[in-house]
Coordinates of C-alpha atoms in Angstrom, one line a residue:
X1 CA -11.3 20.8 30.3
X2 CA -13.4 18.5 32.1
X3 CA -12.6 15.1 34.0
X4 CA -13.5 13.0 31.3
X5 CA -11.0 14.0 28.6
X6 CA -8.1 14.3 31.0
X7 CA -8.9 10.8 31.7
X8 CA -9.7 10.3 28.1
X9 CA -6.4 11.5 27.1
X10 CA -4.0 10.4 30.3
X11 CA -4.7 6.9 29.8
X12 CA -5.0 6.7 26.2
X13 CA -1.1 8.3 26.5
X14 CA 0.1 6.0 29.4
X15 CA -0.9 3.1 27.2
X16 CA 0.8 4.2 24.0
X17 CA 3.9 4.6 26.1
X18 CA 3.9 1.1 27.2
X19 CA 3.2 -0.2 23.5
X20 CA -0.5 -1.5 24.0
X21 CA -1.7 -1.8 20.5
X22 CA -3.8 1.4 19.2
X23 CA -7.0 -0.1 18.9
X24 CA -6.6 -1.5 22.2
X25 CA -5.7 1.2 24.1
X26 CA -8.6 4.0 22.3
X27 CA -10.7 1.3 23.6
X28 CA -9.6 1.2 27.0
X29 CA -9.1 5.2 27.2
X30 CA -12.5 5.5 26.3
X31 CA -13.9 2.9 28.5
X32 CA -12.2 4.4 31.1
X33 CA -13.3 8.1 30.4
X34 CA -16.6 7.1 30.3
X35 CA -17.1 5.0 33.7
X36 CA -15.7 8.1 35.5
X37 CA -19.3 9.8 34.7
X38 CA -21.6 6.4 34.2
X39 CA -21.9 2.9 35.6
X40 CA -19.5 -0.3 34.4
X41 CA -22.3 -1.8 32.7
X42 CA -24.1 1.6 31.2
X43 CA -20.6 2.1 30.0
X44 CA -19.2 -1.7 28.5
X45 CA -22.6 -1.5 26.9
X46 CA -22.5 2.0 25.1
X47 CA -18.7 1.4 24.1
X48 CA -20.0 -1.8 23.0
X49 CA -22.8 -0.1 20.5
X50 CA -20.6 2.4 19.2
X51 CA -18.0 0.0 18.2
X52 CA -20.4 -1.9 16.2
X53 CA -22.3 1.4 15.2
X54 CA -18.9 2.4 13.7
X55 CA -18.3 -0.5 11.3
X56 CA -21.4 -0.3 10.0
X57 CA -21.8 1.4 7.1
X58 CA -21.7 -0.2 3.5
X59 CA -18.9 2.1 1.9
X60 CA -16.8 0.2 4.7
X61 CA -17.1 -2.7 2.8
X62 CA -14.6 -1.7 0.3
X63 CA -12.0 -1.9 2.5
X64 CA -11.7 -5.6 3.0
X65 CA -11.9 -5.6 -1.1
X66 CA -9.2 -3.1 -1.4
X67 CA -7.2 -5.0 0.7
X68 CA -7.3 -8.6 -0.8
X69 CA -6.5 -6.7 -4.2
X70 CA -3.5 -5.3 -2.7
X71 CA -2.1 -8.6 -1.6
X72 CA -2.9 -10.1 -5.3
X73 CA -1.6 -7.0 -6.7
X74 CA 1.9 -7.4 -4.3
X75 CA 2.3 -11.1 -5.4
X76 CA 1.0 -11.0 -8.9
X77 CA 3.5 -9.9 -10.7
X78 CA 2.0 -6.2 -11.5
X79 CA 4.7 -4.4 -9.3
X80 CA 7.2 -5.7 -11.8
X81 CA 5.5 -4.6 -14.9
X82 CA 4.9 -1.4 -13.6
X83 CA 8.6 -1.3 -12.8
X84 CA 9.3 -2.2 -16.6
X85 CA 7.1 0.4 -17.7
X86 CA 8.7 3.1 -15.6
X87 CA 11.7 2.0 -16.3
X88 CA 11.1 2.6 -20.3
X89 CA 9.8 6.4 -19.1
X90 CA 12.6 7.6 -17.2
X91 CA 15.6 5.1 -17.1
X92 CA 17.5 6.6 -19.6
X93 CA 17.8 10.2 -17.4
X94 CA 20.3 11.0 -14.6
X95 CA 19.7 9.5 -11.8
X96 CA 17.0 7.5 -13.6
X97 CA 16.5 4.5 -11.2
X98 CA 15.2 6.7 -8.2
X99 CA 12.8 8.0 -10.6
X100 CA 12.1 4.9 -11.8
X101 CA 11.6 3.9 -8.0
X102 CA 9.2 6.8 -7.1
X103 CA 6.7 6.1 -10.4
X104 CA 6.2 2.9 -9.5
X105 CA 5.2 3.6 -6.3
X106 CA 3.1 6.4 -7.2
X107 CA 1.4 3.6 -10.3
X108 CA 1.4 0.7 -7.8
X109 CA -0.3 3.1 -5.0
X110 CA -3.0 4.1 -7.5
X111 CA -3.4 0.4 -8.1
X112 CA -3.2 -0.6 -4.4
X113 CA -4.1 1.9 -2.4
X114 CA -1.8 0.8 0.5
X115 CA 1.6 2.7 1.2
X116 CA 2.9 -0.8 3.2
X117 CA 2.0 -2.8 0.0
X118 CA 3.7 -0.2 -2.4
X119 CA 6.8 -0.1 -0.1
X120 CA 7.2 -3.9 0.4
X121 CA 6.1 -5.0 -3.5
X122 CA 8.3 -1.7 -5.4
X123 CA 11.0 -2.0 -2.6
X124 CA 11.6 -5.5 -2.5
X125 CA 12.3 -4.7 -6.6
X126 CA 14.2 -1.6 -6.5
X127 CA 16.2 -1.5 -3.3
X128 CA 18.4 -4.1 -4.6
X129 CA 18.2 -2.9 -7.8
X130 CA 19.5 0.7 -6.9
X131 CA 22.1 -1.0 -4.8
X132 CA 23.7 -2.9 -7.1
X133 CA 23.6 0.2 -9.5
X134 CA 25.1 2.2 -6.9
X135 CA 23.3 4.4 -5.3
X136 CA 23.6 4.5 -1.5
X137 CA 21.4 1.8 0.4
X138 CA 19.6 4.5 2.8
X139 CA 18.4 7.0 0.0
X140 CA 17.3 3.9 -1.9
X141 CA 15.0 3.1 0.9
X142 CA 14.1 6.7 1.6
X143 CA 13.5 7.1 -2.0
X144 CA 10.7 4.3 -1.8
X145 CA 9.2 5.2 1.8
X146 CA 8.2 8.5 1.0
X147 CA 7.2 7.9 -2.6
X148 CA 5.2 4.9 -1.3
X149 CA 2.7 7.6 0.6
X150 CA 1.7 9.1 -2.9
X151 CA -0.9 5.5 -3.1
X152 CA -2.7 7.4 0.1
X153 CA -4.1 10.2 -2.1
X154 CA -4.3 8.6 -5.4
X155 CA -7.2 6.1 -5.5
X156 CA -8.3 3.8 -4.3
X157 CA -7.3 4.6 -1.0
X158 CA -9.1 2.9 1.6
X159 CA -7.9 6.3 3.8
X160 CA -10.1 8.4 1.6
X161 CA -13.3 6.3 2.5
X162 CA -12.4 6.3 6.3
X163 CA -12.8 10.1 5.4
X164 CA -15.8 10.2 3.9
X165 CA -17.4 8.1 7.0
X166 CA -16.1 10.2 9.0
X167 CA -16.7 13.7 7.4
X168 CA -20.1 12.9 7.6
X169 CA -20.8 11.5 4.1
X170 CA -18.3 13.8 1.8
X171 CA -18.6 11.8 -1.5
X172 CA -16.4 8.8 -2.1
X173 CA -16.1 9.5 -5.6
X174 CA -15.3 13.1 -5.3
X175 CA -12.5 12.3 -2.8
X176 CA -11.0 9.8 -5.5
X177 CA -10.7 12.4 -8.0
X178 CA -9.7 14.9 -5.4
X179 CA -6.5 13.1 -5.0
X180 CA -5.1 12.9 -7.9
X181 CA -3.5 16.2 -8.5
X182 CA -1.9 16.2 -5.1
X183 CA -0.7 13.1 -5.4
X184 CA 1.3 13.6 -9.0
X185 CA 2.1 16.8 -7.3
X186 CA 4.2 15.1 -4.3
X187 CA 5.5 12.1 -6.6
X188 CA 6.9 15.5 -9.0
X189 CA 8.2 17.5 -6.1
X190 CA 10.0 13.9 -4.9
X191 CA 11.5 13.6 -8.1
X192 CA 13.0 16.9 -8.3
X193 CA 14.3 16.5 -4.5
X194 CA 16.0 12.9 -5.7
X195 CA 17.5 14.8 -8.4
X196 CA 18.6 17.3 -6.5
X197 CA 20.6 14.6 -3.7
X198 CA 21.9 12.7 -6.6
X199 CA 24.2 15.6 -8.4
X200 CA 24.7 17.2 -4.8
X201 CA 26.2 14.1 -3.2
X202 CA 28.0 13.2 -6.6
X203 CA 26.2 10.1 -6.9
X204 CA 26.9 8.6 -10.5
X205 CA 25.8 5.4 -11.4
X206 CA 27.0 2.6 -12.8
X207 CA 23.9 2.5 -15.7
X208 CA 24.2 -1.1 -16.0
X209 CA 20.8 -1.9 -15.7
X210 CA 19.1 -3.4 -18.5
X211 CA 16.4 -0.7 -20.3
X212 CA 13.5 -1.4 -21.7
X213 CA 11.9 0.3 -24.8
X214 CA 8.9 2.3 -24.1
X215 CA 6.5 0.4 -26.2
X216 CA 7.7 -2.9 -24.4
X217 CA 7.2 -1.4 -21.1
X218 CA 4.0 0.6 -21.7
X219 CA 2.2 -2.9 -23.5
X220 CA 3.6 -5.3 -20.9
X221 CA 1.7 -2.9 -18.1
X222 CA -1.4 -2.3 -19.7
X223 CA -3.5 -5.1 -18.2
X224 CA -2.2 -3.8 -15.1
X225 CA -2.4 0.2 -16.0
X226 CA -6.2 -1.0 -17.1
X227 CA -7.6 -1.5 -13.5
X228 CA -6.9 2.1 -12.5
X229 CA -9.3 3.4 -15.6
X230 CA -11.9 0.4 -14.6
X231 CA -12.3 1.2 -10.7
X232 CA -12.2 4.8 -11.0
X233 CA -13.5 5.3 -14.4
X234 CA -16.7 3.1 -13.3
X235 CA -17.0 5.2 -10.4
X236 CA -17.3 8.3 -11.9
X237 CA -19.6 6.9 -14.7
X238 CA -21.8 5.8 -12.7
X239 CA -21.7 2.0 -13.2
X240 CA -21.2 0.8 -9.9
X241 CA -20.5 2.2 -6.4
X242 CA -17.1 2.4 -4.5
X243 CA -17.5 -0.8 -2.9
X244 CA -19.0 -2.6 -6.2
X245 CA -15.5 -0.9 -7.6
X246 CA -13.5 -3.1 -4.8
X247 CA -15.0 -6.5 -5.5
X248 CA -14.5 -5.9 -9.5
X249 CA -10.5 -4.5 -8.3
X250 CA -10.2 -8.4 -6.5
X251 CA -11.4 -9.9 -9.4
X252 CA -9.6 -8.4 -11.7
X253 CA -6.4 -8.8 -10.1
X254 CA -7.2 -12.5 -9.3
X255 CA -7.7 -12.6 -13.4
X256 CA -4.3 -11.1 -13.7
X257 CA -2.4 -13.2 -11.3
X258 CA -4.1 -16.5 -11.5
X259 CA -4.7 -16.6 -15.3
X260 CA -2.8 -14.4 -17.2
X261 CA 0.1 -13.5 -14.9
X262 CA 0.2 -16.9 -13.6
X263 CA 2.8 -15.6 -10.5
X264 CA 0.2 -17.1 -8.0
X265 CA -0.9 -20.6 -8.0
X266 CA -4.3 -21.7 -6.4
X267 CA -2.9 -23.1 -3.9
X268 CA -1.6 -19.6 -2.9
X269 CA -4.4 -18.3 -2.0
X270 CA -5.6 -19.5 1.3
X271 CA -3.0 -18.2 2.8
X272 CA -3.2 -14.6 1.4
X273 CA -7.1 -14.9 1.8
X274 CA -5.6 -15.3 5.5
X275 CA -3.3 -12.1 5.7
X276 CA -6.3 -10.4 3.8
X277 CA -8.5 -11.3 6.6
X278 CA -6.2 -10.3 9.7
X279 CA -5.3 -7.2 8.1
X280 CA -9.0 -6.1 7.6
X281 CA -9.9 -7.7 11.3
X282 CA -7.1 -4.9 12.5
X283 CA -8.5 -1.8 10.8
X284 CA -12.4 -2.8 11.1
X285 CA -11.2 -2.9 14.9
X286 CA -9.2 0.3 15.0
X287 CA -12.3 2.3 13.1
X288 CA -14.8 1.0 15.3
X289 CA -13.1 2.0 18.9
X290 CA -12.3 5.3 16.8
X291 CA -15.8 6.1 16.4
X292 CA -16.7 5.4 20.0
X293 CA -13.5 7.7 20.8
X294 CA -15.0 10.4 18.3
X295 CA -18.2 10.2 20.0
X296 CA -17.4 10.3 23.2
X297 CA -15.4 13.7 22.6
X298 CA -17.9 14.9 20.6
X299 CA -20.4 13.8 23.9
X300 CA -17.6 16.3 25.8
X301 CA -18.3 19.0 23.5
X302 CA -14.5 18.9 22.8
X303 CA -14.6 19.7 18.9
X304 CA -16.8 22.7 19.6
X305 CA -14.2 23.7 22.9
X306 CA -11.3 23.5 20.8
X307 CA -12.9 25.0 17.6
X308 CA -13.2 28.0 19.7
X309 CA -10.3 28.1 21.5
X310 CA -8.2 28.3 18.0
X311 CA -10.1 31.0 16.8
X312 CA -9.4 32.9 19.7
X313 CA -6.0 32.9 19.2
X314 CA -6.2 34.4 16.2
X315 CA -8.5 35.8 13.3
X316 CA -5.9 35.5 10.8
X317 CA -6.9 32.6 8.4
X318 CA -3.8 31.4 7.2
X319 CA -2.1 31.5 10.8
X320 CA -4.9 29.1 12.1
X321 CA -3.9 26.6 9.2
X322 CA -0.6 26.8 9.9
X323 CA -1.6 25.5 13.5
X324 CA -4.1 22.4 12.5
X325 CA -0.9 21.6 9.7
X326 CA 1.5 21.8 12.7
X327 CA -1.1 19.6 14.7
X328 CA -1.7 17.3 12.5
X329 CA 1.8 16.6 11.5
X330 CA 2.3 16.1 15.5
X331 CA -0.7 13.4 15.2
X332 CA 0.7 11.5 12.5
X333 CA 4.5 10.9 14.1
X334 CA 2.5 8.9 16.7
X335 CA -0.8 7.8 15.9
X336 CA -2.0 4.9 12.9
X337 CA -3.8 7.2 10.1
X338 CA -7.0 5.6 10.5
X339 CA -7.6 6.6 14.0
X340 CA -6.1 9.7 13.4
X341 CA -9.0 10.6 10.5
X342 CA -11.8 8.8 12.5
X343 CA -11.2 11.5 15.6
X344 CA -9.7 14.6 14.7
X345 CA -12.0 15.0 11.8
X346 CA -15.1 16.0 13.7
X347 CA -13.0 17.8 16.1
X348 CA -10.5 20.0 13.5
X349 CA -13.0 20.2 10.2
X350 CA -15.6 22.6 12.1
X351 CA -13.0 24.8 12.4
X352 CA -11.7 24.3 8.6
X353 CA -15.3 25.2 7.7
X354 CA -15.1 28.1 9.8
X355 CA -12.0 29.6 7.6
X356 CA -14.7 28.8 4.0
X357 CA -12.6 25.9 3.4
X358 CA -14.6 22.5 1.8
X359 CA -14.9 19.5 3.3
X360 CA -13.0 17.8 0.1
X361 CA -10.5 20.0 0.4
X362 CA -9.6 19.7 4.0
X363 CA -9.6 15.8 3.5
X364 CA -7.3 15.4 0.9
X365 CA -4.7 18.0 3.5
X366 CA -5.9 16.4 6.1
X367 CA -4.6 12.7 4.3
X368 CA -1.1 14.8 3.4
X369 CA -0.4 15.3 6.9
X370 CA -0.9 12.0 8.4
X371 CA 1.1 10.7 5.3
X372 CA 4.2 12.1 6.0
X373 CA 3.5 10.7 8.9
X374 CA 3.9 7.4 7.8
X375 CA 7.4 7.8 7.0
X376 CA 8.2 9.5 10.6
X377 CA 9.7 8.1 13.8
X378 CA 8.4 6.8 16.3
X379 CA 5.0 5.2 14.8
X380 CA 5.7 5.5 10.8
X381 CA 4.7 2.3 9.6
X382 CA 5.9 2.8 6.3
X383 CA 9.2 3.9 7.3
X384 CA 10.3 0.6 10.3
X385 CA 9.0 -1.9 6.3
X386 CA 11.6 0.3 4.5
X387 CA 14.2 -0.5 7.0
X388 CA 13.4 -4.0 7.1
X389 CA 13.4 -4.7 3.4
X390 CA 16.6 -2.2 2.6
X391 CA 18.6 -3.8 5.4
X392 CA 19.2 0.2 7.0
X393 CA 18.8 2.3 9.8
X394 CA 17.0 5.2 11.1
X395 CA 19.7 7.1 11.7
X396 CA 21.2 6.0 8.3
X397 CA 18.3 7.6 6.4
X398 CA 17.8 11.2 8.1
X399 CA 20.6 12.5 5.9
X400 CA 18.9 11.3 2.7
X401 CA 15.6 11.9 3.8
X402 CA 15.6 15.7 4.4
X403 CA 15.1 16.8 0.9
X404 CA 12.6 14.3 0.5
X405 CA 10.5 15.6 3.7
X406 CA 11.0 19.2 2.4
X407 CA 9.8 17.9 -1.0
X408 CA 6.1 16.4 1.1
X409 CA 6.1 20.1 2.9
X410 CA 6.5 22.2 -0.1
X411 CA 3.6 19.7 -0.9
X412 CA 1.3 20.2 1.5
X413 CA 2.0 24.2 1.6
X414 CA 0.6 24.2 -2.2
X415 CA -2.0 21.9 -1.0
X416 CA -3.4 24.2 1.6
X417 CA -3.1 27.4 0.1
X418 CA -4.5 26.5 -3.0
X419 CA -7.8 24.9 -3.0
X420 CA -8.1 24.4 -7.0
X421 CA -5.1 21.6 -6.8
X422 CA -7.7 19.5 -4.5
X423 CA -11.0 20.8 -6.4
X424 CA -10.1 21.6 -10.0
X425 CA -10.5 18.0 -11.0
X426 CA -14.0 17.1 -9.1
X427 CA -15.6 20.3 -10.5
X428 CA -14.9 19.8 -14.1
X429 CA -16.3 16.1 -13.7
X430 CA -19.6 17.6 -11.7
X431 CA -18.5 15.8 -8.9
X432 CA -18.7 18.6 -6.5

């Protein structure tokens, strides 16, 4: 391992330990990895072009769509429908509020496409909710930090498109469709895990929430059910590309909250134009010192060094994905998912490729990993919201949240060892 990416990877270490900001401190590793072979100003100059270089690509512009949906979606009103309509499903069964709890993250993630929003717009519903019913206030928040992850694979996830960039171009569409399976998949398994802690622990509740019938729930959510058929089933049609998809999901949920939900008023919307705006300023700056990161390893020859260092460890295939799982579930405890895709993707899918496995395929395991992350100490964004909006601890939830991780593993076991779960649905549509 040369000079470079010891530097490369000493400072970019040193600075995480001392809390710099991610984007900040790829930057500055890279920066510094580079002068120690070039010039200062051959250097601020080509970290300079492949920042920009990074950001620009059109299917990026979904993003900052995506994201100013999710905000109107989080204040709208369409968490608490979905909520109804979940509520009309599975309220009635044992332990029916944490199922409740875990649909409607998994309906307001395929809405969304953002675990924070999911966790802060279903959490700041149900939490309370499942508290006053009875059930302990850390496996309520458990409950909706890891089902909030499901809105990573289920589209639109702005994740998935930070894939395609940086898998070289796998299709957007394809990776939508991918997700779907997995992502039912996980929400099933986190159900059954939810179950399971509820009649271990002897949890019984006091059922005196106020049910819904189904055809009041299920017509009360179908403006809001609707934009999931609209985005994706436009997509796949053909009507109108990824990013086309995003404007039409802002102005659709501007139609539903303005006009017909009327839970935001005009005068609302500056300000959430605002968070929109510093939210998409943050991961438009963390993919573009990413992809100078990603280049400049790729410049080492590091994804080709470490591509053959794994397969010298061992020919056996399912031993080698048992290490890039391991790895990548490392990754996520401590690194921002986007960052994670935008640099380990060139570096791990050569090998993946190596092994016959598809470029679809490895991306939606790939997205698995670094979403457990999300609900893992130290970094797990996901998991320091739940805290804050369910009023817990940490150390409160690690009891509660064991089944729950074993539930994402079992997931991502079934994930990687069978391809079909990823590729079934993109190969009946001709997708792939």
């Amino acid at each position: 391992m040369g000079l470079t990416t010891l530097l490369l990877i000493a400072v970019f270490l040193i600075l995480l330990l001392i809390n710099v900001p991610i984007a900040i401190a790829i930057g500055l590793a890279t920066l510094a990895a580079l002068l120690a072979s070039i010039d200062a100003l051959p250097a601020v100059t080509t970290i300079a072009q492949r920042l920009s270089a990074g950001i620009d690509s059109f299917a990026l512009l979904a993003i900052p769509f995506f994201i100013l949906s999710g905000y109107l979606m989080g204040q709208g009103g369409i968490a608490r429908r979905l909520i109804d309509f979940a509520l009309a499903i599975v309220g009635r069964l044992p332990g029916g509020l944490a199922l409740v709890n875990i649909i409607a993250c998994a309906l307001f993630g395929a809405i969304s496409g953002s675990a924070v929003a999911a966790t802060s717009a279903i959490g700041g519903f149900m939490i309370p909710a499942m508290n006053k019913e009875g059930y302990p206030k850390a496996f309520n928040t458990a409950v909706t930090v890891t089902a909030s992850t499901t809105g990573m694979l289920i589209p639109p996830s702005n994740i998935l498109i930070v894939y395609s960039l940086a898998s070289g171009g796998v299709s957007i569409a394809a990776l939508f469709i991918a997700g779907y399976l997995p992502g039912i998949l996980v929400a099933l398994l986190l159900m059954a895990a939810a179950l399971f802690y509820v009649k271990r622990m002897g949890i019984k509740p006091r059922a005196s929430v106020v049910l819904v019938s189904l055809s009041q729930g299920f017509f009360g959510a179908i403006p809001s059910l609707l934009l999931i058929f609209l985005v994706i089933g436009g997509i796949i049609l053909g009507w109108f590309t990824p990013t086309e998809a995003g404007a039409i999901a802002v102005l659709y949920s501007l139609l539903l909250s303005v006009g017909i939900y009327r839970e935001i008023r005009i005068k609302d919307l500056p300000e959430l134009l605002r968070k929109s705006v510093n939210t998409t300023a943050i991961v438009m700056l963390l993919i573009g010192a990413s992809a100078a990161m990603s280049w400049l390893l790729s410049y080492a020859t590091i994804p080709q060094q470490i591509s053959a260092a794994l397969l010298s460890v061992t020919d056996n295939e399912t031993v080698i994905l048992l290490i890039i799982n391991l790895l990548l579930l490392v990754i996520g405890t401590f690194m921002d998912m986007t960052p994670a895709v935008l640099i380990f993707t060139p570096i791990l899918l050569p090998v993946a490729e190596t092994l016959g496995m598809s470029p679809l395929h490895f991306g939606i395991m790939m997205i698995l990993n670094l979403s457990i992350g999300l609900c893992t100490p130290p970094v797990g964004s996901v998991l320091f919201v739940g805290c804050s909006i369910g009023k817990t601890s940490i150390a409160d939830m690690l009891k509660p949240m064991l089944p729950l991780y074993i539930a994402m593993l079992v997931a991502l076991a079934l994930v990687t060892l069978v391809p079909a779960i990823s590729e079934w649905l993109p190969t009946l549509l001709g997708l792939i």
